[in-house]
């Protein structure tokens, strides 16, 4: 599991201006950023980037990826995914279907490999992992480790120094 507590999480981009690679169908790519690498090999994808030191990789279908952040590494290989990130030093990885992942945090590592998942994180130093179906995971805390591997689960956490594990059939 990656932990993005280090500064300058983007280790791929070391250039001025933007490198935009697009080999997709019906794609809109908007880039007004510094030191940005945007890779798009997707179908019907809208990628908006107004950030610094951002590395955004998208190989998905029907994906909307919005990034207005600093030092962000956002990787999306999913279908019908909405990924919104307005954070610093964030490592957000999504390989899921029908997933909404919203992150406005610092030093966050959010990994989602699930179906029909709504994961919202507005926290610091948070490690949120979800490999479930029909899960609603909301975390607004500090130093939280929330792991969910269940079906039809609602997990809400507004805490500090929390470790919460939900088993299968929770």
C-alpha positions as protocol buffer text, in pm:
chain_id: "A"
residue {
  index: 1
  type: UNK
  ca { x: 0 y: 0 z: 0 }
}
residue {
  index: 2
  type: UNK
  ca { x: 143 y: 335 z: -99 }
}
residue {
  index: 3
  type: UNK
  ca { x: 170 y: 612 z: 153 }
}
residue {
  index: 4
  type: UNK
  ca { x: 199 y: 956 z: 5 }
}
residue {
  index: 5
  type: UNK
  ca { x: 337 y: 1146 z: 303 }
}
residue {
  index: 6
  type: UNK
  ca { x: 632 y: 1273 z: 108 }
}
residue {
  index: 7
  type: UNK
  ca { x: 655 y: 1616 z: -57 }
}
residue {
  index: 8
  type: UNK
  ca { x: 643 y: 1644 z: -432 }
}
residue {
  index: 9
  type: UNK
  ca { x: 457 y: 1321 z: -493 }
}
residue {
  index: 10
  type: UNK
  ca { x: 493 y: 1363 z: -868 }
}
residue {
  index: 11
  type: UNK
  ca { x: 815 y: 1182 z: -963 }
}
residue {
  index: 12
  type: UNK
  ca { x: 738 y: 1167 z: -1333 }
}
residue {
  index: 13
  type: UNK
  ca { x: 720 y: 1530 z: -1435 }
}
residue {
  index: 14
  type: UNK
  ca { x: 1037 y: 1738 z: -1444 }
}
residue {
  index: 15
  type: UNK
  ca { x: 961 y: 1977 z: -1726 }
}
residue {
  index: 16
  type: UNK
  ca { x: 836 y: 2326 z: -1786 }
}
residue {
  index: 17
  type: UNK
  ca { x: 506 y: 2374 z: -1960 }
}
residue {
  index: 18
  type: UNK
  ca { x: 291 y: 2070 z: -2030 }
}
residue {
  index: 19
  type: UNK
  ca { x: 336 y: 1735 z: -2201 }
}
residue {
  index: 20
  type: UNK
  ca { x: 1 y: 1620 z: -2331 }
}
residue {
  index: 21
  type: UNK
  ca { x: -37 y: 1276 z: -2490 }
}
residue {
  index: 22
  type: UNK
  ca { x: -378 y: 1204 z: -2634 }
}
residue {
  index: 23
  type: UNK
  ca { x: -470 y: 893 z: -2833 }
}
residue {
  index: 24
  type: UNK
  ca { x: -841 y: 877 z: -2768 }
}
residue {
  index: 25
  type: UNK
  ca { x: -1183 y: 927 z: -2918 }
}
residue {
  index: 26
  type: UNK
  ca { x: -1400 y: 1228 z: -2829 }
}
residue {
  index: 27
  type: UNK
  ca { x: -1156 y: 1358 z: -2572 }
}
residue {
  index: 28
  type: UNK
  ca { x: -1140 y: 1710 z: -2430 }
}
residue {
  index: 29
  type: UNK
  ca { x: -811 y: 1791 z: -2263 }
}
residue {
  index: 30
  type: UNK
  ca { x: -765 y: 2125 z: -2088 }
}
residue {
  index: 31
  type: UNK
  ca { x: -425 y: 2200 z: -1941 }
}
residue {
  index: 32
  type: UNK
  ca { x: -319 y: 2530 z: -1785 }
}
residue {
  index: 33
  type: UNK
  ca { x: -50 y: 2410 z: -1550 }
}
residue {
  index: 34
  type: UNK
  ca { x: 320 y: 2406 z: -1476 }
}
residue {
  index: 35
  type: UNK
  ca { x: 526 y: 2087 z: -1490 }
}
residue {
  index: 36
  type: UNK
  ca { x: 226 y: 1875 z: -1589 }
}
residue {
  index: 37
  type: UNK
  ca { x: 225 y: 1538 z: -1764 }
}
residue {
  index: 38
  type: UNK
  ca { x: -117 y: 1437 z: -1891 }
}
residue {
  index: 39
  type: UNK
  ca { x: -161 y: 1097 z: -2055 }
}
residue {
  index: 40
  type: UNK
  ca { x: -494 y: 1007 z: -2207 }
}
residue {
  index: 41
  type: UNK
  ca { x: -570 y: 686 z: -2397 }
}
residue {
  index: 42
  type: UNK
  ca { x: -940 y: 665 z: -2332 }
}
residue {
  index: 43
  type: UNK
  ca { x: -1286 y: 685 z: -2483 }
}
residue {
  index: 44
  type: UNK
  ca { x: -1513 y: 983 z: -2417 }
}
residue {
  index: 45
  type: UNK
  ca { x: -1282 y: 1134 z: -2160 }
}
residue {
  index: 46
  type: UNK
  ca { x: -1276 y: 1488 z: -2022 }
}
residue {
  index: 47
  type: UNK
  ca { x: -954 y: 1577 z: -1845 }
}
residue {
  index: 48
  type: UNK
  ca { x: -918 y: 1915 z: -1675 }
}
residue {
  index: 49
  type: UNK
  ca { x: -588 y: 2007 z: -1516 }
}
residue {
  index: 50
  type: UNK
  ca { x: -499 y: 2343 z: -1361 }
}
residue {
  index: 51
  type: UNK
  ca { x: -223 y: 2241 z: -1126 }
}
residue {
  index: 52
  type: UNK
  ca { x: 147 y: 2231 z: -1056 }
}
residue {
  index: 53
  type: UNK
  ca { x: 363 y: 1922 z: -1069 }
}
residue {
  index: 54
  type: UNK
  ca { x: 69 y: 1702 z: -1161 }
}
residue {
  index: 55
  type: UNK
  ca { x: 96 y: 1358 z: -1319 }
}
residue {
  index: 56
  type: UNK
  ca { x: -243 y: 1244 z: -1447 }
}
residue {
  index: 57
  type: UNK
  ca { x: -280 y: 909 z: -1624 }
}
residue {
  index: 58
  type: UNK
  ca { x: -614 y: 807 z: -1770 }
}
residue {
  index: 59
  type: UNK
  ca { x: -683 y: 486 z: -1961 }
}
residue {
  index: 60
  type: UNK
  ca { x: -1056 y: 455 z: -1912 }
}
residue {
  index: 61
  type: UNK
  ca { x: -1397 y: 495 z: -2068 }
}
residue {
  index: 62
  type: UNK
  ca { x: -1644 y: 773 z: -1988 }
}
residue {
  index: 63
  type: UNK
  ca { x: -1412 y: 926 z: -1732 }
}
residue {
  index: 64
  type: UNK
  ca { x: -1411 y: 1278 z: -1592 }
}
residue {
  index: 65
  type: UNK
  ca { x: -1087 y: 1363 z: -1415 }
}
residue {
  index: 66
  type: UNK
  ca { x: -1060 y: 1704 z: -1250 }
}
residue {
  index: 67
  type: UNK
  ca { x: -738 y: 1804 z: -1082 }
}
residue {
  index: 68
  type: UNK
  ca { x: -661 y: 2143 z: -929 }
}
residue {
  index: 69
  type: UNK
  ca { x: -381 y: 2048 z: -696 }
}
residue {
  index: 70
  type: UNK
  ca { x: -11 y: 2054 z: -630 }
}
residue {
  index: 71
  type: UNK
  ca { x: 224 y: 1758 z: -644 }
}
residue {
  index: 72
  type: UNK
  ca { x: -55 y: 1515 z: -727 }
}
residue {
  index: 73
  type: UNK
  ca { x: -23 y: 1170 z: -882 }
}
residue {
  index: 74
  type: UNK
  ca { x: -364 y: 1064 z: -1008 }
}
residue {
  index: 75
  type: UNK
  ca { x: -401 y: 735 z: -1194 }
}
residue {
  index: 76
  type: UNK
  ca { x: -732 y: 615 z: -1333 }
}
residue {
  index: 77
  type: UNK
  ca { x: -791 y: 289 z: -1523 }
}
residue {
  index: 78
  type: UNK
  ca { x: -1163 y: 249 z: -1482 }
}
residue {
  index: 79
  type: UNK
  ca { x: -1502 y: 284 z: -1645 }
}
residue {
  index: 80
  type: UNK
  ca { x: -1759 y: 552 z: -1568 }
}
residue {
  index: 81
  type: UNK
  ca { x: -1540 y: 711 z: -1305 }
}
residue {
  index: 82
  type: UNK
  ca { x: -1547 y: 1062 z: -1165 }
}
residue {
  index: 83
  type: UNK
  ca { x: -1227 y: 1152 z: -985 }
}
residue {
  index: 84
  type: UNK
  ca { x: -1201 y: 1495 z: -825 }
}
residue {
  index: 85
  type: UNK
  ca { x: -884 y: 1599 z: -651 }
}
residue {
  index: 86
  type: UNK
  ca { x: -806 y: 1939 z: -498 }
}
residue {
  index: 87
  type: UNK
  ca { x: -524 y: 1845 z: -265 }
}
residue {
  index: 88
  type: UNK
  ca { x: -154 y: 1849 z: -198 }
}
residue {
  index: 89
  type: UNK
  ca { x: 79 y: 1551 z: -211 }
}
residue {
  index: 90
  type: UNK
  ca { x: -203 y: 1315 z: -300 }
}
residue {
  index: 91
  type: UNK
  ca { x: -171 y: 969 z: -449 }
}
residue {
  index: 92
  type: UNK
  ca { x: -511 y: 863 z: -579 }
}
residue {
  index: 93
  type: UNK
  ca { x: -546 y: 533 z: -765 }
}
residue {
  index: 94
  type: UNK
  ca { x: -875 y: 408 z: -902 }
}
residue {
  index: 95
  type: UNK
  ca { x: -928 y: 82 z: -1091 }
}
residue {
  index: 96
  type: UNK
  ca { x: -1302 y: 41 z: -1055 }
}
residue {
  index: 97
  type: UNK
  ca { x: -1638 y: 72 z: -1224 }
}
residue {
  index: 98
  type: UNK
  ca { x: -1899 y: 338 z: -1152 }
}
residue {
  index: 99
  type: UNK
  ca { x: -1686 y: 498 z: -884 }
}
residue {
  index: 100
  type: UNK
  ca { x: -1699 y: 850 z: -746 }
}
residue {
  index: 101
  type: UNK
  ca { x: -1381 y: 941 z: -563 }
}
residue {
  index: 102
  type: UNK
  ca { x: -1356 y: 1288 z: -408 }
}
residue {
  index: 103
  type: UNK
  ca { x: -1042 y: 1392 z: -229 }
}
residue {
  index: 104
  type: UNK
  ca { x: -966 y: 1734 z: -80 }
}
residue {
  index: 105
  type: UNK
  ca { x: -688 y: 1642 z: 159 }
}
residue {
  index: 106
  type: UNK
  ca { x: -319 y: 1646 z: 229 }
}
residue {
  index: 107
  type: UNK
  ca { x: -88 y: 1347 z: 219 }
}
residue {
  index: 108
  type: UNK
  ca { x: -370 y: 1111 z: 124 }
}
residue {
  index: 109
  type: UNK
  ca { x: -336 y: 764 z: -24 }
}
residue {
  index: 110
  type: UNK
  ca { x: -672 y: 651 z: -159 }
}
residue {
  index: 111
  type: UNK
  ca { x: -696 y: 317 z: -337 }
}
residue {
  index: 112
  type: UNK
  ca { x: -1026 y: 198 z: -476 }
}
residue {
  index: 113
  type: UNK
  ca { x: -1082 y: -127 z: -665 }
}
residue {
  index: 114
  type: UNK
  ca { x: -1456 y: -165 z: -630 }
}
residue {
  index: 115
  type: UNK
  ca { x: -1789 y: -133 z: -803 }
}
residue {
  index: 116
  type: UNK
  ca { x: -2051 y: 133 z: -735 }
}
residue {
  index: 117
  type: UNK
  ca { x: -1838 y: 297 z: -469 }
}
residue {
  index: 118
  type: UNK
  ca { x: -1865 y: 649 z: -335 }
}
residue {
  index: 119
  type: UNK
  ca { x: -1551 y: 739 z: -145 }
}
residue {
  index: 120
  type: UNK
  ca { x: -1514 y: 1088 z: 1 }
}
residue {
  index: 121
  type: UNK
  ca { x: -1207 y: 1196 z: 191 }
}
residue {
  index: 122
  type: UNK
  ca { x: -1139 y: 1540 z: 338 }
}
residue {
  index: 123
  type: UNK
  ca { x: -863 y: 1458 z: 582 }
}
residue {
  index: 124
  type: UNK
  ca { x: -493 y: 1466 z: 651 }
}
residue {
  index: 125
  type: UNK
  ca { x: -258 y: 1169 z: 647 }
}
residue {
  index: 126
  type: UNK
  ca { x: -539 y: 935 z: 554 }
}
residue {
  index: 127
  type: UNK
  ca { x: -504 y: 586 z: 411 }
}
residue {
  index: 128
  type: UNK
  ca { x: -838 y: 474 z: 272 }
}
residue {
  index: 129
  type: UNK
  ca { x: -865 y: 140 z: 93 }
}
residue {
  index: 130
  type: UNK
  ca { x: -1189 y: 8 z: -48 }
}
residue {
  index: 131
  type: UNK
  ca { x: -1235 y: -322 z: -231 }
}
residue {
  index: 132
  type: UNK
  ca { x: -1609 y: -362 z: -202 }
}
residue {
  index: 133
  type: UNK
  ca { x: -1940 y: -330 z: -381 }
}
residue {
  index: 134
  type: UNK
  ca { x: -2207 y: -67 z: -317 }
}
residue {
  index: 135
  type: UNK
  ca { x: -2000 y: 100 z: -49 }
}
residue {
  index: 136
  type: UNK
  ca { x: -2030 y: 453 z: 85 }
}
residue {
  index: 137
  type: UNK
  ca { x: -1716 y: 546 z: 273 }
}
residue {
  index: 138
  type: UNK
  ca { x: -1686 y: 896 z: 416 }
}
residue {
  index: 139
  type: UNK
  ca { x: -1387 y: 1008 z: 615 }
}
residue {
  index: 140
  type: UNK
  ca { x: -1318 y: 1356 z: 757 }
}
residue {
  index: 141
  type: UNK
  ca { x: -1043 y: 1282 z: 1005 }
}
residue {
  index: 142
  type: UNK
  ca { x: -673 y: 1294 z: 1070 }
}
residue {
  index: 143
  type: UNK
  ca { x: -434 y: 1000 z: 1074 }
}
residue {
  index: 144
  type: UNK
  ca { x: -710 y: 759 z: 982 }
}
residue {
  index: 145
  type: UNK
  ca { x: -672 y: 409 z: 841 }
}
residue {
  index: 146
  type: UNK
  ca { x: -1008 y: 294 z: 709 }
}
residue {
  index: 147
  type: UNK
  ca { x: -1030 y: -40 z: 529 }
}
residue {
  index: 148
  type: UNK
  ca { x: -1350 y: -178 z: 385 }
}
residue {
  index: 149
  type: UNK
  ca { x: -1386 y: -516 z: 211 }
}
residue {
  index: 150
  type: UNK
  ca { x: -1760 y: -566 z: 233 }
}
residue {
  index: 151
  type: UNK
  ca { x: -2085 y: -532 z: 45 }
}
residue {
  index: 152
  type: UNK
  ca { x: -2355 y: -270 z: 100 }
}
residue {
  index: 153
  type: UNK
  ca { x: -2155 y: -93 z: 367 }
}
residue {
  index: 154
  type: UNK
  ca { x: -2190 y: 262 z: 498 }
}
residue {
  index: 155
  type: UNK
  ca { x: -1881 y: 373 z: 685 }
}
residue {
  index: 156
  type: UNK
  ca { x: -1874 y: 725 z: 829 }
}
residue {
  index: 157
  type: UNK
  ca { x: -1580 y: 851 z: 1026 }
}
residue {
  index: 158
  type: UNK
  ca { x: -1519 y: 1197 z: 1176 }
}
residue {
  index: 159
  type: UNK
  ca { x: -1234 y: 1125 z: 1413 }
}
residue {
  index: 160
  type: UNK
  ca { x: -867 y: 1147 z: 1487 }
}
residue {
  index: 161
  type: UNK
  ca { x: -622 y: 858 z: 1516 }
}
residue {
  index: 162
  type: UNK
  ca { x: -883 y: 609 z: 1399 }
}
residue {
  index: 163
  type: UNK
  ca { x: -829 y: 255 z: 1273 }
}
residue {
  index: 164
  type: UNK
  ca { x: -1151 y: 97 z: 1150 }
}
residue {
  index: 165
  type: UNK
  ca { x: -1179 y: -235 z: 968 }
}
residue {
  index: 166
  type: UNK
  ca { x: -1507 y: -360 z: 829 }
}
residue {
  index: 167
  type: UNK
  ca { x: -1522 y: -736 z: 753 }
}
residue {
  index: 168
  type: UNK
  ca { x: -1719 y: -902 z: 479 }
}
residue {
  index: 169
  type: UNK
  ca { x: -2097 y: -897 z: 529 }
}
residue {
  index: 170
  type: UNK
  ca { x: -2069 y: -600 z: 766 }
}
